[in-house]
């Protein structure tokens, strides 16, 4: 399919939800994408299984604290500079790009790069949502190397990172993003077509578009966008359970930018004052407690949304007094495997709670 | 000339003095160098003016906090990995290596690399002493680019840095050194032979050997090694004034490892308790005050030495109770030009004092 202006807007809506509060606000990505589409025409979205085994497929996205991305704008040359350098390292052209994470602004980042390089975007991603750290990508979970990786900044600085250890890569890239002003573009986990087909989370980009379209169409029809969202999530196959976790008003918020992340917690109170939800986040919302009881745990998705517009509110956009609904969704099945939970389950974020699937913690109609 | 085991030991002694307290303790560099010389034979030291204009000459050395280098040993593969990668980037072999700074362990670092690559070391360096930051190299002062630069760590991680801005390069490299455990090897400011001849500080490596030899020979003869040191400094041409700044015992010491540097201050009291010297350092000793009056200012050299052995004591080796002599020396003339003082004078380190040459602040016999 071709990603035109409407699909781009839908993708921005859907990716914002799938960000689970992180991945950066998609708004700038949408504006950049619109400008690029206007200049170069629609971008082609290709299915994962159409890739040749020996294709060179490159995940891209931004690394840094979303709080910074709101104020420090990209130069627009970061992605191409990084991808061209990777082509130089491999001595061959890149065949396609893909989002390292479908969630948030990073779900849109490769469209911009694809338009500039005139290559297609693959309908997949490396996280099925957004995660704060690079080694949380499915490709690390499945034992692939993140390197060679190229990090580029708005100032023009370019850094090639090579290490056998994906955790060292994350540590180095994080330090670089901080040194370069808090945010940088990164291409990482360069894949063969075979590796992408075996390990990427397929269909997530078209799922994000469909989810966004469902919200948009419900708004146009005057229907409940939350019902439409949950229904679209379930229909996608990737997110088989979804439902409302809470409805209320933000009554407390702590947030700081530390070590290259937005870290904090937010409290939401029900309108009758009888119930309360507490969320903790590291870029993304990681755990939801309702009146003290855990009702959702990473890697399942927890997204705070404007209760009128159903716009997703990224963690750096949370504000005291916002009236919100919190929507939860099951993570894609690949993220719930035992080997994945070791990297993206509660323990990976320092929580002592054992992972339990969101559909077991909530009495939703879709069960 | 050939650098054999004796010359290496003399170089370690001389470089330690020229480190002005920084550049890392040369002891490990000496051990590594000895092992490499034993394996591969002597390393050739060539004069700066013998370089072909189109030669590829690469400065190398370690970046990080000397406090860390004392405990975290190199793998021994860092320099070669970085230099080989630079050859790949330039598509040609390296013709010679040189120390980015002659002071401290970094004065010896390229010998090890030269032996492994079987190329000569050029008799010059980029600082004429040691400085804590990369942009303090004469090559930045003279407008040359530090990039492409390759940073390698003991764990095997390799990073290529490319930026037009040498300050960004320093910031990025510093962050990397911290992320990689506090110390890393760096090749930077790759030069043509012409650039090296025009801008490097020529003769500093043989000067360091001569200075070390003077100390060693005075010890062997039972003469005063401090007198021999000062005389050798003056004879070198690069360090035309030198003398004793203080004699006493360390009575106070503050030192912390912060932002990738060893930062602190040390107080030394005369044995009669009547006089006191205060030094401030950022890896290197930067300012010396005697009874409150400034008697030496960066870029002039200030080195604390064991008053019995005349061994130089790097800032990370300073200890309460040490009995020391503090020796000062004029910096090489290239560092005293107005354009150089902007980068390596007192203001570059946040001091409000205006630079005054050490020979004007002290009544030395050699004046």
XYZ file of C-alpha atoms in Angstrom:
734
model
C 0.000 0.000 0.000
C 0.971 3.633 -0.315
C 1.206 5.843 2.747
C -0.411 9.123 1.819
C -1.347 12.084 3.953
C -4.439 10.403 5.450
C -2.583 7.192 6.261
C 0.189 9.288 7.800
C -2.294 11.066 10.071
C -3.860 7.722 11.030
C -0.402 6.282 11.690
C 0.385 9.223 13.971
C -2.793 8.551 15.962
C -2.234 4.794 16.126
C 1.489 4.992 16.897
C 0.802 7.452 19.701
C -1.445 4.848 21.327
C 1.028 2.007 20.773
C 3.765 4.124 22.376
C 2.296 3.300 25.779
C 3.215 6.856 26.713
C 6.644 6.810 25.064
C 8.400 6.806 21.725
C 8.112 10.569 21.535
C 5.147 12.692 20.524
C 4.322 11.805 16.890
C 3.244 15.342 16.076
C 6.593 16.575 14.752
C 7.085 13.328 12.903
C 3.734 13.875 11.244
C 4.629 17.413 10.213
C 8.010 16.311 8.843
C 6.365 13.379 7.074
C 3.694 15.605 5.521
C 6.320 17.987 4.201
C 8.308 15.097 2.752
C 5.233 13.445 1.195
C 4.269 16.790 -0.354
C 7.749 17.030 -1.858
C 8.270 13.447 -2.962
C 4.878 11.738 -3.083
C 3.541 8.755 -1.143
C 5.846 6.230 0.512
C 5.417 2.554 -0.289
C 4.638 0.200 2.582
C 5.618 -3.389 1.781
C 4.717 -6.583 3.595
C 7.432 -8.325 5.596
C 7.132 -11.543 3.571
C 7.900 -9.768 0.284
C 11.487 -9.097 1.391
C 14.250 -11.001 -0.384
C 16.313 -13.093 2.030
C 19.441 -11.105 1.223
C 17.837 -7.658 1.370
C 19.426 -5.046 3.652
C 16.731 -3.744 5.988
C 17.534 -1.041 8.492
C 15.528 -0.103 11.587
C 15.700 3.562 12.520
C 14.385 5.894 15.169
C 15.266 8.515 17.754
C 17.055 7.843 21.011
C 16.807 10.171 23.990
C 14.414 11.725 26.437
C 11.053 12.611 24.847
C 11.011 15.685 27.100
C 13.924 16.990 25.030
C 12.396 16.105 21.661
C 9.542 18.513 22.379
C 11.931 21.469 22.440
C 14.931 20.474 20.336
C 13.875 20.041 16.730
C 15.687 17.818 14.234
C 17.655 19.249 11.323
C 15.919 16.804 8.974
C 19.248 15.414 7.742
C 19.921 13.011 10.623
C 18.274 9.863 9.229
C 19.720 10.111 5.734
C 23.215 10.831 7.072
C 23.078 7.726 9.252
C 21.609 5.478 6.582
C 24.054 6.641 3.901
C 26.915 5.908 6.253
C 25.574 2.429 6.878
C 25.436 1.870 3.119
C 29.107 2.875 2.995
C 29.958 0.375 5.757
C 28.085 -2.459 4.025
C 29.246 -1.386 0.567
C 25.721 -1.703 -0.853
C 22.474 0.241 -0.940
C 19.797 -0.183 1.690
C 16.715 -1.971 0.340
C 14.164 -0.880 2.906
C 13.788 0.831 6.265
C 11.530 0.054 9.210
C 10.735 1.561 12.602
C 12.833 0.207 15.466
C 9.673 0.771 17.518
C 6.159 1.376 16.209
C 5.174 3.358 19.299
C 5.150 7.150 19.382
C 7.029 9.393 16.997
C 9.455 6.588 16.244
C 6.658 4.778 14.408
C 6.752 7.577 11.831
C 10.495 8.276 11.741
C 11.356 5.802 8.950
C 8.729 7.257 6.582
C 10.658 10.449 6.429
C 13.892 8.550 5.793
C 12.220 6.293 3.214
C 10.952 9.288 1.251
C 14.399 10.876 1.250
C 16.163 7.648 0.212
C 13.367 6.524 -2.140
C 13.102 3.066 -0.573
C 9.990 1.364 0.845
C 9.080 0.988 4.502
C 8.525 -2.550 5.743
C 5.266 -3.292 7.583
C 6.874 -4.375 10.859
C 8.891 -3.034 13.766
C 11.300 -4.222 16.451
C 9.251 -3.663 19.597
C 5.521 -3.913 18.805
C 5.125 -0.826 20.975
C 7.776 1.549 22.421
C 10.422 0.692 25.000
C 12.934 3.028 26.629
C 16.112 1.067 25.888
C 17.661 -0.294 22.725
C 18.361 -3.810 24.040
C 14.613 -4.246 24.578
C 14.182 -4.734 20.827
C 13.019 -8.190 19.769
C 16.244 -8.460 17.751
C 18.336 -8.425 20.921
C 15.943 -10.852 22.584
C 16.444 -13.145 19.584
C 20.252 -12.830 19.732
C 20.987 -10.494 16.789
C 23.638 -7.748 16.982
C 22.687 -4.076 17.152
C 25.886 -3.085 15.352
C 27.160 -1.547 13.215
C 24.982 1.299 14.369
C 25.144 4.959 13.361
C 24.058 7.793 15.581
C 23.566 11.270 14.092
C 22.673 14.582 15.703
C 21.115 17.831 14.523
C 24.515 19.559 14.792
C 25.891 17.255 12.086
C 27.917 15.011 14.391
C 27.990 11.365 13.294
C 29.124 8.397 15.344
C 29.558 4.798 14.261
C 29.248 2.294 17.106
C 30.617 -1.235 16.890
C 30.452 -3.673 19.772
C 29.536 -7.322 20.171
C 27.521 -6.531 23.259
C 24.094 -4.956 22.750
C 23.975 -3.681 26.340
C 27.247 -1.830 25.813
C 25.753 -0.440 22.618
C 22.741 0.887 24.533
C 24.991 2.389 27.222
C 27.237 4.045 24.644
C 24.341 5.296 22.511
C 22.559 6.672 25.574
C 25.689 8.553 26.681
C 26.075 9.919 23.154
C 22.460 11.071 23.013
C 22.989 12.961 26.256
C 26.302 14.476 25.067
C 24.690 15.542 21.790
C 21.928 17.521 23.451
C 19.530 14.860 24.757
C 18.250 13.400 21.508
C 19.825 11.808 18.429
C 18.807 9.674 15.476
C 19.998 6.078 15.454
C 20.109 3.331 12.871
C 20.777 -0.015 14.533
C 20.220 -3.746 14.197
C 20.802 -3.797 10.431
C 19.058 -6.937 9.230
C 19.014 -9.281 6.288
C 15.559 -9.815 4.807
C 15.682 -13.327 6.255
C 16.373 -12.039 9.765
C 13.602 -9.464 9.468
C 11.122 -12.136 8.357
C 12.174 -14.466 11.181
C 12.249 -11.967 14.011
C 10.543 -8.625 13.327
C 7.047 -7.966 14.634
C 5.171 -8.168 11.344
C 2.102 -6.116 10.512
C 2.571 -3.587 13.303
C 2.819 -0.574 11.021
C -0.427 -1.344 9.161
C -1.981 -2.202 12.527
C -1.046 1.264 13.790
C -2.638 2.830 10.706
C -5.810 0.761 11.200
C -5.974 1.690 14.882
C -5.571 5.364 14.059
C -8.185 5.120 11.295
C -10.642 3.522 13.711
C -10.247 6.423 16.145
C -10.547 8.988 13.353
C -13.607 7.367 11.783
C -15.363 7.022 15.147
C -14.753 10.719 15.754
C -16.139 11.551 12.297
C -19.213 9.422 12.939
C -19.681 10.771 16.462
C -19.184 7.279 17.920
C -17.156 6.435 21.021
C -13.504 6.479 19.876
C -12.415 4.340 22.838
C -14.729 1.494 21.850
C -13.505 1.812 18.261
C -9.868 1.782 19.437
C -10.285 -1.357 21.564
C -12.138 -3.099 18.784
C -9.409 -2.201 16.246
C -6.704 -3.433 18.621
C -8.417 -6.786 18.989
C -9.016 -7.049 15.237
C -5.327 -6.427 14.517
C -4.319 -9.853 15.789
C -1.217 -8.313 17.377
C -3.067 -6.834 20.352
C -5.733 -9.469 21.120
C -7.131 -7.963 24.343
C -7.848 -4.331 25.127
C -10.051 -2.319 27.407
C -10.468 0.637 29.707
C -8.307 0.667 32.855
C -9.435 3.961 34.380
C -11.323 7.213 33.873
C -10.493 10.309 35.870
C -8.380 13.409 36.426
C -4.634 13.779 36.943
C -4.129 14.826 40.560
C -0.405 14.332 40.989
C 2.609 14.191 38.696
C 6.345 13.742 39.267
C 8.649 13.804 36.251
C 12.335 14.406 35.740
C 14.791 14.044 32.870
C 17.528 11.797 34.209
C 20.249 9.792 32.477
C 18.656 10.422 29.095
C 15.151 9.316 30.125
C 11.891 10.918 31.286
C 11.248 9.206 34.598
C 8.345 9.675 36.969
C 4.891 8.743 38.226
C 1.388 10.080 37.758
C -1.740 9.703 39.915
C -5.266 9.832 38.471
C -8.385 10.114 40.601
C -11.902 9.073 39.606
C -14.442 11.883 39.325
C -16.327 10.665 42.390
C -13.034 10.686 44.338
C -13.519 7.044 45.348
C -10.835 5.405 43.247
C -7.299 6.148 42.163
C -4.840 4.902 39.549
C -1.045 5.179 39.930
C 1.254 4.819 36.940
C 5.060 4.670 36.921
C 7.010 5.471 33.777
C 10.495 5.452 32.256
C 9.651 7.196 28.961
C 6.849 4.586 28.701
C 4.146 3.726 31.255
C 5.332 0.529 32.884
C 2.942 -0.417 35.644
C -0.643 0.549 36.515
C -2.068 0.125 40.000
C -5.768 0.713 40.687
C -6.446 1.369 44.363
C -3.162 -0.359 45.144
C -3.745 -3.478 43.044
C -1.690 -4.056 39.890
C -3.923 -4.084 36.797
C -1.314 -3.841 34.032
C 2.381 -4.625 33.738
C 5.020 -4.070 31.058
C 5.240 -5.337 28.300
C 1.457 -4.923 28.102
C 0.467 -1.465 26.903
C -0.766 1.303 29.187
C -1.743 4.538 27.456
C -3.164 7.706 28.986
C -5.580 9.396 26.570
C -7.554 12.623 26.510
C -11.055 11.525 27.574
C -12.768 13.838 25.053
C -10.609 13.542 21.928
C -9.029 10.106 22.489
C -5.657 11.639 21.684
C -2.879 9.684 23.365
C -0.868 11.701 25.866
C 2.833 10.849 25.924
C 4.487 10.899 29.352
C 6.285 14.180 28.648
C 2.898 15.803 27.857
C 1.138 14.756 31.059
C -0.160 17.717 33.046
C -1.872 18.227 36.368
C -5.636 18.469 35.927
C -5.888 16.633 32.585
C -9.106 14.597 32.274
C -8.078 11.257 30.906
C -8.971 7.685 30.192
C -6.314 5.018 30.639
C -6.503 2.230 28.061
C -4.680 -1.063 28.421
C -3.840 -3.630 25.780
C -2.157 -6.990 25.574
C 1.358 -6.851 24.099
C 2.069 -8.773 20.876
C 2.550 -12.497 21.662
C 6.283 -12.403 20.737
C 6.870 -10.071 23.698
C 5.149 -12.425 26.122
C 7.442 -15.388 25.517
C 9.628 -16.255 28.518
C 12.844 -15.264 26.704
C 11.266 -11.877 25.908
C 9.986 -11.225 29.425
C 13.579 -11.506 30.671
C 14.324 -8.339 28.686
C 11.015 -6.468 28.718
C 9.096 -7.844 31.710
C 8.646 -6.059 35.045
C 11.967 -7.309 36.460
C 13.894 -5.652 33.603
C 12.635 -2.315 34.942
C 13.364 -3.087 38.579
C 9.842 -4.060 39.603
C 9.398 -6.984 41.986
C 5.951 -7.848 40.627
C 5.738 -10.999 38.492
C 4.307 -10.460 35.022
C 0.656 -11.398 34.638
C -1.221 -10.908 31.364
C -3.463 -7.843 31.371
C -6.515 -9.907 30.344
C -6.155 -11.938 33.543
C -5.944 -8.812 35.672
C -9.039 -7.181 34.206
C -12.597 -8.386 33.659
C -13.021 -7.197 30.085
C -15.897 -8.104 27.792
C -13.539 -9.350 25.137
C -12.403 -12.247 27.322
C 67.160 6.813 16.822
C 65.861 3.536 18.210
C 63.855 3.462 21.406
C 65.147 0.541 23.424
C 64.447 -0.464 26.983
C 66.663 2.217 28.507
C 65.221 4.970 26.335
C 61.740 3.724 27.246
C 62.521 3.984 30.967
C 63.972 7.471 30.462
C 60.901 8.445 28.431
C 58.640 7.259 31.249
C 60.571 9.445 33.734
C 60.615 12.468 31.441
C 56.995 12.139 30.295
C 55.861 11.865 33.898
C 57.438 15.243 34.570
C 56.027 16.828 31.412
C 52.554 15.593 32.391
C 52.345 18.433 34.891
C 50.523 15.945 37.128
C 48.364 14.485 34.344
C 48.423 12.306 31.265
C 48.163 9.209 33.432
C 50.867 7.405 35.349
C 53.460 6.176 32.800
C 54.202 3.037 34.787
C 51.734 0.745 32.996
C 52.721 2.252 29.662
C 56.317 1.403 30.461
C 55.447 -2.193 31.345
C 53.367 -2.614 28.193
C 56.089 -0.999 26.119
C 58.771 -3.247 27.609
C 56.755 -6.346 26.816
C 56.194 -5.149 23.263
C 59.869 -4.211 22.754
C 60.899 -7.619 24.063
C 58.572 -9.242 21.529
C 59.207 -7.056 18.514
C 62.493 -5.192 19.073
C 63.196 -1.483 19.322
C 60.846 1.144 17.904
C 62.185 3.726 15.499
C 61.889 7.392 16.460
C 61.995 9.666 13.417
C 62.434 13.424 13.253
C 59.428 15.514 12.315
C 61.169 17.020 9.278
C 61.784 13.611 7.706
C 58.036 13.106 7.111
C 56.810 13.184 3.529
C 54.225 15.916 2.978
C 51.577 13.346 2.082
C 52.338 10.905 4.898
C 49.460 9.839 7.144
C 50.461 10.561 10.737
C 48.135 9.672 13.580
C 48.245 10.977 17.142
C 47.046 8.533 19.767
C 46.557 8.351 23.492
C 44.135 7.586 26.300
C 41.139 9.671 27.253
C 39.541 9.525 30.696
C 40.198 10.048 34.352
C 43.732 8.982 35.405
C 42.182 7.793 38.682
C 40.444 5.093 36.645
C 43.520 4.119 34.622
C 45.234 3.064 37.828
C 42.665 0.319 38.418
C 41.251 -0.556 34.992
C 43.964 -2.066 32.831
C 43.949 -1.989 29.022
C 43.381 -5.123 26.945
C 46.408 -4.213 24.808
C 44.346 -4.324 21.602
C 42.792 -0.863 21.845
C 45.384 1.153 19.914
C 45.741 -1.263 17.011
C 41.970 -1.654 16.657
C 41.562 2.122 16.421
C 44.479 2.650 14.051
C 43.435 -0.190 11.736
C 39.962 1.263 11.550
C 41.401 4.655 10.637
C 43.384 2.975 7.847
C 40.123 1.509 6.590
C 38.471 4.952 6.623
C 41.378 6.546 4.746
C 41.847 3.535 2.495
C 45.609 3.562 3.025
C 48.149 2.463 5.623
C 49.271 4.751 8.417
C 52.870 5.927 7.968
C 53.667 6.906 11.523
C 52.132 7.496 14.920
C 52.811 10.146 17.541
C 51.630 10.985 21.061
C 48.677 13.371 21.203
C 50.341 14.589 24.409
C 53.894 13.934 25.549
C 52.950 14.238 29.227
C 52.320 11.225 31.439
C 51.463 7.760 30.218
C 50.189 9.208 26.965
C 53.766 10.076 26.036
C 54.461 6.332 25.848
C 51.160 5.116 24.396
C 52.154 5.394 20.706
C 55.300 3.287 21.198
C 53.188 0.319 21.996
C 51.004 0.977 18.949
C 54.047 1.602 16.722
C 55.606 -1.731 17.713
C 52.362 -3.571 16.957
C 51.855 -1.834 13.598
C 55.556 -1.799 12.726
C 55.608 1.918 11.941
C 57.887 4.600 13.399
C 57.000 7.127 16.080
C 57.490 10.773 15.168
C 59.527 12.924 17.539
C 56.763 15.402 18.349
C 53.414 15.673 20.109
C 50.252 17.747 20.094
C 50.418 19.413 23.485
C 54.070 19.772 24.591
C 52.844 18.563 27.999
C 49.493 17.045 29.058
C 46.117 18.783 29.024
C 42.796 17.405 30.239
C 40.729 18.070 27.110
C 41.117 17.132 23.479
C 40.464 20.596 22.044
C 43.523 21.858 23.947
C 45.749 20.192 21.354
C 47.825 22.567 19.244
C 46.049 21.126 16.188
C 42.725 22.547 17.337
C 44.402 25.841 18.219
C 45.758 25.917 14.668
C 42.340 25.120 13.118
C 42.728 21.445 12.140
C 39.910 18.912 12.566
C 40.057 16.194 15.210
C 37.979 13.852 13.030
C 37.634 11.180 11.873
C 38.525 9.913 15.292
C 38.266 6.353 16.620
C 37.694 5.504 20.247
C 38.260 1.940 21.460
C 37.733 0.316 24.834
C 39.114 -2.713 26.638
C 35.764 -4.516 26.180
C 36.233 -4.410 22.397
C 33.752 -1.612 21.706
C 34.800 0.681 18.855
C 33.327 4.072 18.018
C 34.049 6.293 15.033
C 33.365 9.971 15.679
C 32.864 12.489 12.891
C 32.026 16.107 13.516
C 33.221 19.433 12.147
C 33.365 20.859 15.619
C 36.318 19.863 17.801
C 34.505 20.886 20.990
C 31.609 18.568 20.129
C 34.206 15.874 19.486
C 35.676 16.385 22.953
C 32.203 16.328 24.544
C 31.224 13.160 22.688
C 34.540 11.406 23.346
C 34.397 12.311 27.024
C 30.860 10.922 27.364
C 31.982 7.766 25.577
C 34.995 7.337 27.848
C 32.683 7.563 30.859
C 30.144 5.137 29.351
C 32.922 2.671 28.520
C 34.193 2.461 32.073
C 36.074 5.721 32.587
C 38.960 5.281 30.174
C 39.338 4.571 26.455
C 41.960 4.779 23.734
C 41.542 7.472 21.121
C 43.115 8.212 17.765
C 42.283 11.736 16.669
C 43.548 14.666 14.595
C 44.835 12.458 11.757
C 47.427 14.606 9.997
C 49.255 14.822 6.723
C 53.015 14.963 7.055
C 52.793 18.605 5.980
C 50.312 19.442 8.739
C 52.425 17.643 11.334
C 55.540 19.561 10.240
C 53.678 22.880 10.316
C 51.854 22.473 13.615
C 53.107 19.649 15.858
C 55.402 20.427 18.756
C 58.626 19.021 17.338
C 61.330 17.379 19.408
C 59.186 16.850 22.496
C 59.580 13.082 22.560
C 63.389 13.172 22.415
C 63.262 16.030 24.931
C 61.284 13.796 27.300
C 63.874 11.037 26.890
C 66.713 13.495 27.545
C 64.953 14.870 30.618
C 64.399 11.355 31.959
C 68.006 10.417 31.219
C 69.234 13.475 33.107
C 67.259 12.460 36.205
C 68.430 8.848 35.943
C 72.076 9.752 35.434
C 72.040 12.219 38.334
C 70.633 9.471 40.538
C 73.346 7.080 39.364
C 76.037 9.654 40.068
C 74.520 10.641 43.401
C 73.979 14.203 42.146
C 70.887 16.331 42.790
C 68.274 15.054 40.291
C 66.274 18.288 40.538
C 69.198 20.382 39.366
C 69.806 17.889 36.553
C 66.115 18.004 35.580
C 65.977 21.802 35.420
C 69.186 21.948 33.456
C 67.891 19.338 30.980
C 64.626 21.232 30.566
C 66.479 24.431 29.733
C 68.843 22.618 27.352
C 65.894 21.102 25.450
C 64.958 24.427 23.904
C 61.278 23.585 24.360
C 61.211 24.372 28.077
C 63.576 27.345 28.363
C 62.997 28.198 32.042
C 62.657 25.839 34.955
C 63.137 25.868 38.694
C 61.938 24.867 42.119
C 58.562 26.270 43.211
C 58.264 24.663 46.639
C 59.613 22.072 49.063
C 57.421 20.563 51.769
C 54.837 18.053 52.885
C 51.285 17.452 51.654
C 48.950 18.563 54.438
C 45.613 18.587 52.655
C 44.109 16.917 49.601
C 40.688 17.010 47.950
C 40.153 14.880 44.855
C 37.107 13.496 43.097
C 36.418 11.758 39.798
C 33.793 13.892 38.107
C 32.587 14.085 34.507
C 35.486 11.933 33.382
C 38.191 13.971 35.120
C 40.189 13.870 38.344
C 39.438 17.232 39.913
C 40.740 18.670 43.147
C 43.279 20.686 45.104
C 46.300 19.922 47.222
C 48.027 21.938 49.947
C 51.734 21.588 50.731
C 53.384 23.089 53.817
C 57.046 23.912 54.223
C 58.918 21.910 56.844
C 59.272 24.939 59.102
C 55.518 25.495 58.853
C 56.062 29.070 57.685
C 55.010 28.769 54.085
C 52.346 26.985 52.078
C 51.679 26.113 48.452
C 48.175 25.496 47.066
C 47.659 23.714 43.753
C 44.420 23.212 41.846
C 44.112 20.468 39.251
C 41.818 19.042 36.566
C 43.837 15.914 35.736
C 46.808 18.325 35.410
C 48.055 20.882 37.934
C 46.784 24.214 36.642
C 47.688 26.929 39.103
C 50.215 27.219 41.944
C 49.858 29.776 44.720
C 52.623 30.305 47.283
C 51.341 31.966 50.440
C 48.416 33.259 48.404
C 50.439 34.685 45.510
C 50.256 33.033 42.086
C 53.672 31.649 41.070
C 52.695 29.462 38.097
C 49.765 29.326 35.694
C 48.689 26.937 32.974
C 50.013 26.338 30.270
C 53.304 26.522 32.179
C 54.170 23.205 33.818
C 53.694 22.474 37.522
C 54.821 19.031 38.668
C 54.804 17.577 42.154
C 57.782 15.230 42.662
C 58.984 12.901 45.400
C 61.683 14.969 47.148
C 63.981 11.950 47.601
C 63.656 10.055 44.308
C 62.582 12.888 41.971
C 59.798 10.658 40.693
C 56.912 12.737 39.374
C 53.657 12.216 41.239
C 50.563 12.341 39.041
C 47.504 13.976 40.580
C 45.746 10.631 41.113
C 48.794 9.432 43.121
C 48.951 12.385 45.501
C 48.622 11.324 49.139
C 48.449 13.074 52.478
C 51.867 13.231 54.123
C 53.965 12.858 50.949
C 57.220 14.827 51.113
C 57.557 16.596 47.819
C 59.254 19.207 45.728
C 57.184 21.184 43.237
C 59.026 22.004 40.019
C 57.817 24.570 37.521
C 58.770 25.000 33.898
C 57.955 27.327 31.037
C 55.610 25.811 28.450
C 56.840 25.419 24.867
C 56.663 28.781 23.058
C 53.863 27.595 20.704
C 51.568 27.306 23.734
C 52.281 30.851 24.845
C 51.076 32.537 21.644
C 47.913 34.589 22.145
C 45.837 32.232 19.952
C 47.009 29.308 22.095
C 46.332 30.985 25.435
C 42.682 31.337 24.393
C 42.460 27.538 24.499
C 45.005 26.574 27.172
C 45.457 29.699 29.297
C 43.970 30.212 32.768
C 40.613 31.492 31.443
C 40.049 28.223 29.533
C 39.951 26.500 32.928
C 37.697 29.053 34.571
C 40.416 30.999 36.388
C 40.155 34.788 36.542
C 43.926 35.282 36.770
C 45.641 36.629 33.651
C 48.454 34.461 32.319
C 51.922 35.571 33.267
C 55.033 33.618 32.245
C 56.469 31.517 35.056
C 59.931 33.084 34.665
C 58.440 36.507 35.484
C 56.723 35.164 38.594
C 59.833 33.505 40.029
C 63.368 34.724 40.683
C 65.243 31.803 39.181
C 68.962 31.661 38.517
C 68.398 30.766 34.896
C 66.820 34.151 34.163
